[in-house]
CSV table of C-alpha atoms and ligand atoms in Angstrom, one decimal:
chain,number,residue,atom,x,y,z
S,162,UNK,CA,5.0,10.1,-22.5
S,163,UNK,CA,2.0,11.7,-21.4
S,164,UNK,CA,-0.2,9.1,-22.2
S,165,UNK,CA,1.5,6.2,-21.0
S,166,UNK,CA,0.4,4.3,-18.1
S,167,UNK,CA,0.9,4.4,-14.4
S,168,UNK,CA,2.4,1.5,-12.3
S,169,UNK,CA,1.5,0.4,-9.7
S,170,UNK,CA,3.0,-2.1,-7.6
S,171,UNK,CA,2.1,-4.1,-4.4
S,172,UNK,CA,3.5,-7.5,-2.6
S,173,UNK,CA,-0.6,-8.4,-3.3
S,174,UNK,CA,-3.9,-6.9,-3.2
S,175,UNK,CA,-3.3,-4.6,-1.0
S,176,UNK,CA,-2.3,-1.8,-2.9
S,177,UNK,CA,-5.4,-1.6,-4.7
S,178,UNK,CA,-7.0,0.2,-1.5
S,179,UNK,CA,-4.1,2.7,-3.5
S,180,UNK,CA,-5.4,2.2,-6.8
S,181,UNK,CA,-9.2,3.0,-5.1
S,182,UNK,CA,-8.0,6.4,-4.0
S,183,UNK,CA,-5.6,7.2,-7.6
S,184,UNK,CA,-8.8,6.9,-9.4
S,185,UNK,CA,-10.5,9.4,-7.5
S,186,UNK,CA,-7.7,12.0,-8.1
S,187,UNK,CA,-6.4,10.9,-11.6
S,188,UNK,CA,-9.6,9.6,-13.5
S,189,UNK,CA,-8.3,9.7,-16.4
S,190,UNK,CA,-5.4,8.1,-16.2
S,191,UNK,CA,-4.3,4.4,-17.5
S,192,UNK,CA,-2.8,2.2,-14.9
S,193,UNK,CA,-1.1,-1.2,-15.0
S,194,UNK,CA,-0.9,-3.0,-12.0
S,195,UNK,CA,1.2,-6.1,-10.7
S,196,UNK,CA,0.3,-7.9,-7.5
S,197,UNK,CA,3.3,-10.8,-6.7
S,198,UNK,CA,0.8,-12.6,-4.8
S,199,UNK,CA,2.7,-15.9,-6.0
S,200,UNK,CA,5.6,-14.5,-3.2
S,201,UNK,CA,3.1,-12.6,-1.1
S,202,UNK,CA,4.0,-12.2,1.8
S,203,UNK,CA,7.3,-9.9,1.7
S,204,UNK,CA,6.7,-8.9,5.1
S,205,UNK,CA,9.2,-11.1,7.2
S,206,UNK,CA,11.2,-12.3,4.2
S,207,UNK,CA,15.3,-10.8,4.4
S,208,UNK,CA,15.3,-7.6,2.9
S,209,UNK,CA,17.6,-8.8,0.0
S,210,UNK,CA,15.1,-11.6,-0.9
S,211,UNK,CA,12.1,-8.8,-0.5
S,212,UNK,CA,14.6,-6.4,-2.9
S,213,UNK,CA,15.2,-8.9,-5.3
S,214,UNK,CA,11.5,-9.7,-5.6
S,215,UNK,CA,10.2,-6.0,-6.0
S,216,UNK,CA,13.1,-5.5,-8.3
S,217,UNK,CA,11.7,-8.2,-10.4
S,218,UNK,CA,8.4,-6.9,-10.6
S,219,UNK,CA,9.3,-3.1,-10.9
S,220,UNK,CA,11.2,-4.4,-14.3
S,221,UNK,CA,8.3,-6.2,-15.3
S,222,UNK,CA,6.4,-2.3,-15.2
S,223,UNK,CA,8.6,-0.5,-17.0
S,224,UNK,CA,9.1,-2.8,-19.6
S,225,UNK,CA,5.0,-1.6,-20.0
S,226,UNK,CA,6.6,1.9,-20.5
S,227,UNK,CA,5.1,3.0,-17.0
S,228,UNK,CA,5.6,6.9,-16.6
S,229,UNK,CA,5.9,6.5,-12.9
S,230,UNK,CA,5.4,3.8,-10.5
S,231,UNK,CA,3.4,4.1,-7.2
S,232,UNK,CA,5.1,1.1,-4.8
S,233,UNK,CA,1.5,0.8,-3.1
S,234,UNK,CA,3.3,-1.2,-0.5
S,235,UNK,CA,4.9,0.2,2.9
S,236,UNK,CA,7.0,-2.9,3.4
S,237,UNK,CA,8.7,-2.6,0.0
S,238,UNK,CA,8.9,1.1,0.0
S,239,UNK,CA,10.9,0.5,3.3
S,240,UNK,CA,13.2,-2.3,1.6
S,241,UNK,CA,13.9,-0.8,-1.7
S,242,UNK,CA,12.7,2.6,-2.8
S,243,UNK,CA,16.0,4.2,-2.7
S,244,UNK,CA,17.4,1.5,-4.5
S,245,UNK,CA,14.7,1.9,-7.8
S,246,UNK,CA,15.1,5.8,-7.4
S,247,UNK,CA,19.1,5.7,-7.8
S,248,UNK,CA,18.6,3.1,-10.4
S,249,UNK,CA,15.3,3.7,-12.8
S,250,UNK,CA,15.0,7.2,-14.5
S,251,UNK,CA,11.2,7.5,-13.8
S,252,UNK,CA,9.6,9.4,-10.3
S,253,UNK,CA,8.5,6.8,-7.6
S,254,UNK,CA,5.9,7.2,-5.3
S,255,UNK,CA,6.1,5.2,-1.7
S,256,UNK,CA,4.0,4.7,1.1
S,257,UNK,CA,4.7,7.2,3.9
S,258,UNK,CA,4.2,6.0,7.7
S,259,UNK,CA,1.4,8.3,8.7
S,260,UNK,CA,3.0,9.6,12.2
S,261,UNK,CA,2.3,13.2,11.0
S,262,UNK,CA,-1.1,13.1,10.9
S,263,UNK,CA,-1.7,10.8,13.4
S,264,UNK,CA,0.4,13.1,16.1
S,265,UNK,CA,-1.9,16.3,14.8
S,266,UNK,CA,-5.0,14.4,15.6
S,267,UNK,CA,-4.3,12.4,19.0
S,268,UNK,CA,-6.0,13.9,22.4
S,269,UNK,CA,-4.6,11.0,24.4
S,270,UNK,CA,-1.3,11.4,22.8
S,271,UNK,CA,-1.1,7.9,22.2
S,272,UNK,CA,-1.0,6.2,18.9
S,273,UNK,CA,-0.8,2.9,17.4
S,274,UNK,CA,0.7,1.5,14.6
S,275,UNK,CA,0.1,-2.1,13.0
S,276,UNK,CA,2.4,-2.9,9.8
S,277,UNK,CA,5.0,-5.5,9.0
S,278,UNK,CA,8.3,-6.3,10.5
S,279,UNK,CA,9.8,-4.6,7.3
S,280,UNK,CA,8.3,-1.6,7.5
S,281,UNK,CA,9.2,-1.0,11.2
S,282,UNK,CA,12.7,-2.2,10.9
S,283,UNK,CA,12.9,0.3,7.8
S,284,UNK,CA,14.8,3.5,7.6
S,285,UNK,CA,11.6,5.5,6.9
S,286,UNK,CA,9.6,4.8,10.0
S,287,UNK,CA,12.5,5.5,12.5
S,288,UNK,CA,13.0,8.8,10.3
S,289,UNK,CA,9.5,9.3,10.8
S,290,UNK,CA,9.2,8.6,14.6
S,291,UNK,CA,12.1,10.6,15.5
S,292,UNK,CA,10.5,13.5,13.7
S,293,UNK,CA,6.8,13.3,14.9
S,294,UNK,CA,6.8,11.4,17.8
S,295,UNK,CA,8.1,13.9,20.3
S,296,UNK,CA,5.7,13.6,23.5
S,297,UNK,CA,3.6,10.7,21.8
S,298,UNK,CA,4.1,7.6,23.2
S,299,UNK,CA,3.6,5.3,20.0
S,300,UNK,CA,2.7,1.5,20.0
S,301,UNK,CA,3.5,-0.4,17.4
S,302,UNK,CA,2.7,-3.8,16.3
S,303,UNK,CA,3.7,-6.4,13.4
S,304,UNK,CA,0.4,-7.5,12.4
S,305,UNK,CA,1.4,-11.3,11.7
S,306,UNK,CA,-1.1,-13.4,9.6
S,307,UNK,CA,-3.0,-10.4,9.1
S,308,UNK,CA,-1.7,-10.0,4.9
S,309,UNK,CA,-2.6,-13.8,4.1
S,310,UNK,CA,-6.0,-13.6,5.7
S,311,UNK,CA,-6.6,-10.6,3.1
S,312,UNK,CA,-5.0,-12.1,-0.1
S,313,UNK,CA,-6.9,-15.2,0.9
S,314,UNK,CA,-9.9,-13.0,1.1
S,315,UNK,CA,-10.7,-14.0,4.4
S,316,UNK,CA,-10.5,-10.5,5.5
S,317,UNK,CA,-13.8,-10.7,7.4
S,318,UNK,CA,-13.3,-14.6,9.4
S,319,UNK,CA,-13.1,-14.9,12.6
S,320,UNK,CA,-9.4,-15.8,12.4
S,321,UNK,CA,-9.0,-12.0,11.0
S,322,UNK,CA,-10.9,-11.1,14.3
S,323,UNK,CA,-9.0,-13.4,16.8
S,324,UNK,CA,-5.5,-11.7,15.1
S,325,UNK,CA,-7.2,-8.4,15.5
S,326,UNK,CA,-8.1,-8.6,19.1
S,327,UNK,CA,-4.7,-10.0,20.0
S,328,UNK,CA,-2.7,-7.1,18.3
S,329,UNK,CA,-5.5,-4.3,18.8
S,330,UNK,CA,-6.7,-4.7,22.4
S,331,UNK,CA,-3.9,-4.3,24.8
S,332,UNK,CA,-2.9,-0.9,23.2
S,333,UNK,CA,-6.8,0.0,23.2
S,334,UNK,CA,-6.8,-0.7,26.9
S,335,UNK,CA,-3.2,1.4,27.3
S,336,UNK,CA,-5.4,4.4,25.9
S,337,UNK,CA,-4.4,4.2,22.2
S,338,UNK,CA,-7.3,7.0,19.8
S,339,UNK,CA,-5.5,7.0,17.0
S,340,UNK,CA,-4.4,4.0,14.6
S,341,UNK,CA,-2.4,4.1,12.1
S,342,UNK,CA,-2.9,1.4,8.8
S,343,UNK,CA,1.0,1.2,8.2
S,344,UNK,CA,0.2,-2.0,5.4
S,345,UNK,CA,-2.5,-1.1,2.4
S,346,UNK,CA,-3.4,-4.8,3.0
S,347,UNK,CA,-5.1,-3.4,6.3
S,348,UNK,CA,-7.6,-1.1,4.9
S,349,UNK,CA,-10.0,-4.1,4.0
S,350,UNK,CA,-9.7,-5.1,7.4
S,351,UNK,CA,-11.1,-1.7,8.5
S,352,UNK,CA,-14.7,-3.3,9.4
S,353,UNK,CA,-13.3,-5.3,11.4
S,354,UNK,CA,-10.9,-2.6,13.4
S,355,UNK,CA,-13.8,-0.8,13.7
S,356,UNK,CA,-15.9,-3.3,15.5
S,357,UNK,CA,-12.9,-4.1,18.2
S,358,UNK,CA,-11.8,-0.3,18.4
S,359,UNK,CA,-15.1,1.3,18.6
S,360,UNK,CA,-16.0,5.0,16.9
S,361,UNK,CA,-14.1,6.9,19.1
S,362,UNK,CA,-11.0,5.7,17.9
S,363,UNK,CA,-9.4,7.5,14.6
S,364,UNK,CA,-8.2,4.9,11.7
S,365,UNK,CA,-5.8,6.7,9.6
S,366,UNK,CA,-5.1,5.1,6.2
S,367,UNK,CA,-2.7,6.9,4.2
S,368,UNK,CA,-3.8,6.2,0.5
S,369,UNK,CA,-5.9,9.5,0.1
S,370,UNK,CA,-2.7,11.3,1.2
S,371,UNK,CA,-0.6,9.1,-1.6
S,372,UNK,CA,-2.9,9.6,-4.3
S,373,UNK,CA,-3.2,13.1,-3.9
S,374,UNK,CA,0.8,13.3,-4.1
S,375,UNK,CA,1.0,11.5,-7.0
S,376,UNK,CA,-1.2,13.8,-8.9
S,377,UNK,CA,1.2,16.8,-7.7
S,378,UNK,CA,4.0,14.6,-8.8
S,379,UNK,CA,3.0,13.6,-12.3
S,380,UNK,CA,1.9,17.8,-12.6
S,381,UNK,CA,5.5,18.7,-11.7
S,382,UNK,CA,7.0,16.3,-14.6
S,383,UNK,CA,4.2,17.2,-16.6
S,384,UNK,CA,3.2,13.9,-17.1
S,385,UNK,CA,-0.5,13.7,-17.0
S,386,UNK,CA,-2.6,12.5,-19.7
S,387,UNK,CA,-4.0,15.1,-21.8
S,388,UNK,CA,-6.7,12.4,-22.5
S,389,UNK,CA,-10.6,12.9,-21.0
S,390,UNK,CA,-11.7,9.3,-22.4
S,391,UNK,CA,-12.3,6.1,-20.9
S,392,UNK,CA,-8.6,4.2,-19.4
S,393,UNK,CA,-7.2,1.4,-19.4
S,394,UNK,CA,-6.5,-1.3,-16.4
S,395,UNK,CA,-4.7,-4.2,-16.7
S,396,UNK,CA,-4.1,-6.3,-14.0
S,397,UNK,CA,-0.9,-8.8,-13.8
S,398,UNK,CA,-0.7,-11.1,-10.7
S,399,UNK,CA,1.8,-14.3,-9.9
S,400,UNK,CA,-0.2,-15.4,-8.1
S,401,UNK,CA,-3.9,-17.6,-8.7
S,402,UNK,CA,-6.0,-15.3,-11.0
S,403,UNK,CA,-9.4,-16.3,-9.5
S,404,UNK,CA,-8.1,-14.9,-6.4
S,405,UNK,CA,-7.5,-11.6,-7.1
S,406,UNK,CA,-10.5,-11.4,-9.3
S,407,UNK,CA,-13.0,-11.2,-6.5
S,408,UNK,CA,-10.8,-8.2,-4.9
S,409,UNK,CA,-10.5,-6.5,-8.6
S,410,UNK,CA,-14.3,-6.4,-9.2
S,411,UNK,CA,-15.0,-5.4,-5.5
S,412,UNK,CA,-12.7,-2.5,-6.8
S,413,UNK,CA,-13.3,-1.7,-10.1
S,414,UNK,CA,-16.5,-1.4,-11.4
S,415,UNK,CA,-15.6,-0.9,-15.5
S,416,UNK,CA,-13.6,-3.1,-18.0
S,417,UNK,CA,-10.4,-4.6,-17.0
S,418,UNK,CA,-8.2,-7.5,-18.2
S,419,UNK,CA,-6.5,-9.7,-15.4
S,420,UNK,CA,-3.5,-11.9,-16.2
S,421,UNK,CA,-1.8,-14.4,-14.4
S,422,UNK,CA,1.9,-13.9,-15.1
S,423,UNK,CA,5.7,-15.5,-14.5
S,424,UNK,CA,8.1,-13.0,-13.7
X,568,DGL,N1,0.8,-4.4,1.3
X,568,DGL,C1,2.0,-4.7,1.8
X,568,DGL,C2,2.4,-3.5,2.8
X,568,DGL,O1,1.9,-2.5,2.6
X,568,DGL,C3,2.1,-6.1,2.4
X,568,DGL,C4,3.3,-6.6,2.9
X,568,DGL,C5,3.6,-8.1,2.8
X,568,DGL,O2,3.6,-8.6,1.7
X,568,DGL,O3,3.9,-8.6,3.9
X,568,DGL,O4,3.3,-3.6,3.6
């Protein structure tokens, strides 16, 4: 078991701004990865059709004999994490609205969240909010569009930049320091957050935080690999190939295999 792979899972590309971060704390470890970019995205779709898709994929990684199974997606961790961890034997590892760190860090005591309608409408975030939020006023804000511009990788346009402005501003202007990256689709649209919020204002991206978890989780079930050599990657997507590709080797400077997959 120790040497089998991890999973990672994401509606997309987004998660591999997860995958970025894992390989900084678990080097050594193999990972397979399955973007369902062919239904991306599972923001505003029911929750029983966003369920039924993850569930699909999930299957699809432990059929691989994944060991455990990062969901490197906030809006599926919100629809359907308790669901795989009452039904799959294996640890899962979700995506954690950053609240906490953001409400240690504000000065204004005013932060602002951008993820999907999912995520906010989840169990996790109002969990979250009720615990961290006291005496932060928190603005939060479905980032529409924002997921398609990435997986089309048009994270960088102008149309990124118009979205950006729309969603970022009026908070800005209401006194907003702190942001939080509630999708791991935002993180490639960092340059651009940057530009419109300026340096003063604090981007917090969870993945660090996720990765560093994961290793603590995998020590607890003593599940890491024992192996110091080169891993493996494999990529799966549903989506077009040549679309992923680009974000893959923006990612992942060493040998990988990419395959385009039916689930
Ligand atoms: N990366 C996903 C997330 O973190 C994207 C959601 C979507 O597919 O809309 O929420």
């Amino acid at each position: 078991m120790h040497e089998n792979p991890i999973g990672i899972f994401d509606s997309g590309v987004g998660g591999l701004s997860v995958l970025k971060e894992l390989r900084k704390h678990l080097p050594d470890e193999s990972i397979h990865y399955l973007a369902d970019s062919g239904n991306c995205p599972y923001g505003s779709k029911t929750k029983d059709e966003a369920l039924r898709l993850a569930k699909k994929s999930i299957e699809f990684l432990l059929k691989l004999d994944c060991k455990l199974i990062v969901i490197a997606c906030n809006t599926v961790t919100a629809v359907a994490i308790d669901d795989f961890r009452s039904a799959y034997q294996i640890p899962f590892i979700g995506m954690e609205p950053a609240l906490k760190p953001a409400a240690l860090q504000t000065r204004t005591k005013k932060i602002g969240v951008l993820a999907t309608e999912n995520t906010f409408n989840g169990r996790l975030f109002k969990e979250t909010f009720m615990k961290y939020a006291e005496g932060i006023e928190v603005f939060i804000q479905p980032g529409h569009g924002l997921v398609e511009l990435v997986e089309q990788g048009n994270q960088d346009s102008a149309a990124a930049r118009d979205l950006l402005e729309q969603y970022l501003v009026p908070m800005l202007e209401k006194g907003v320091d702190t942001l939080v990256l509630g999708c791991t689709h935002y993180p490639f649209l960092t340059n651009v957050i940057r530009e419109i919020a300026g340096d003063a204002v604090t981007i917090i991206d969870p993945s660090g935080a996720v990765a560093a978890h994961t290793r603590r989780v995998l020590a607890q079930f003593d599940l890491l690999t024992r192996k110091t050599h080169e891993p493996c990657f494999n990529f799966y997507t549903t989506g077009d190939r040549a679309r992923v590709q680009k974000h893959i080797s923006d990612m992942i400077n060493c040998p990988c295999t990419i395959q385009q997959i039916k689930l």
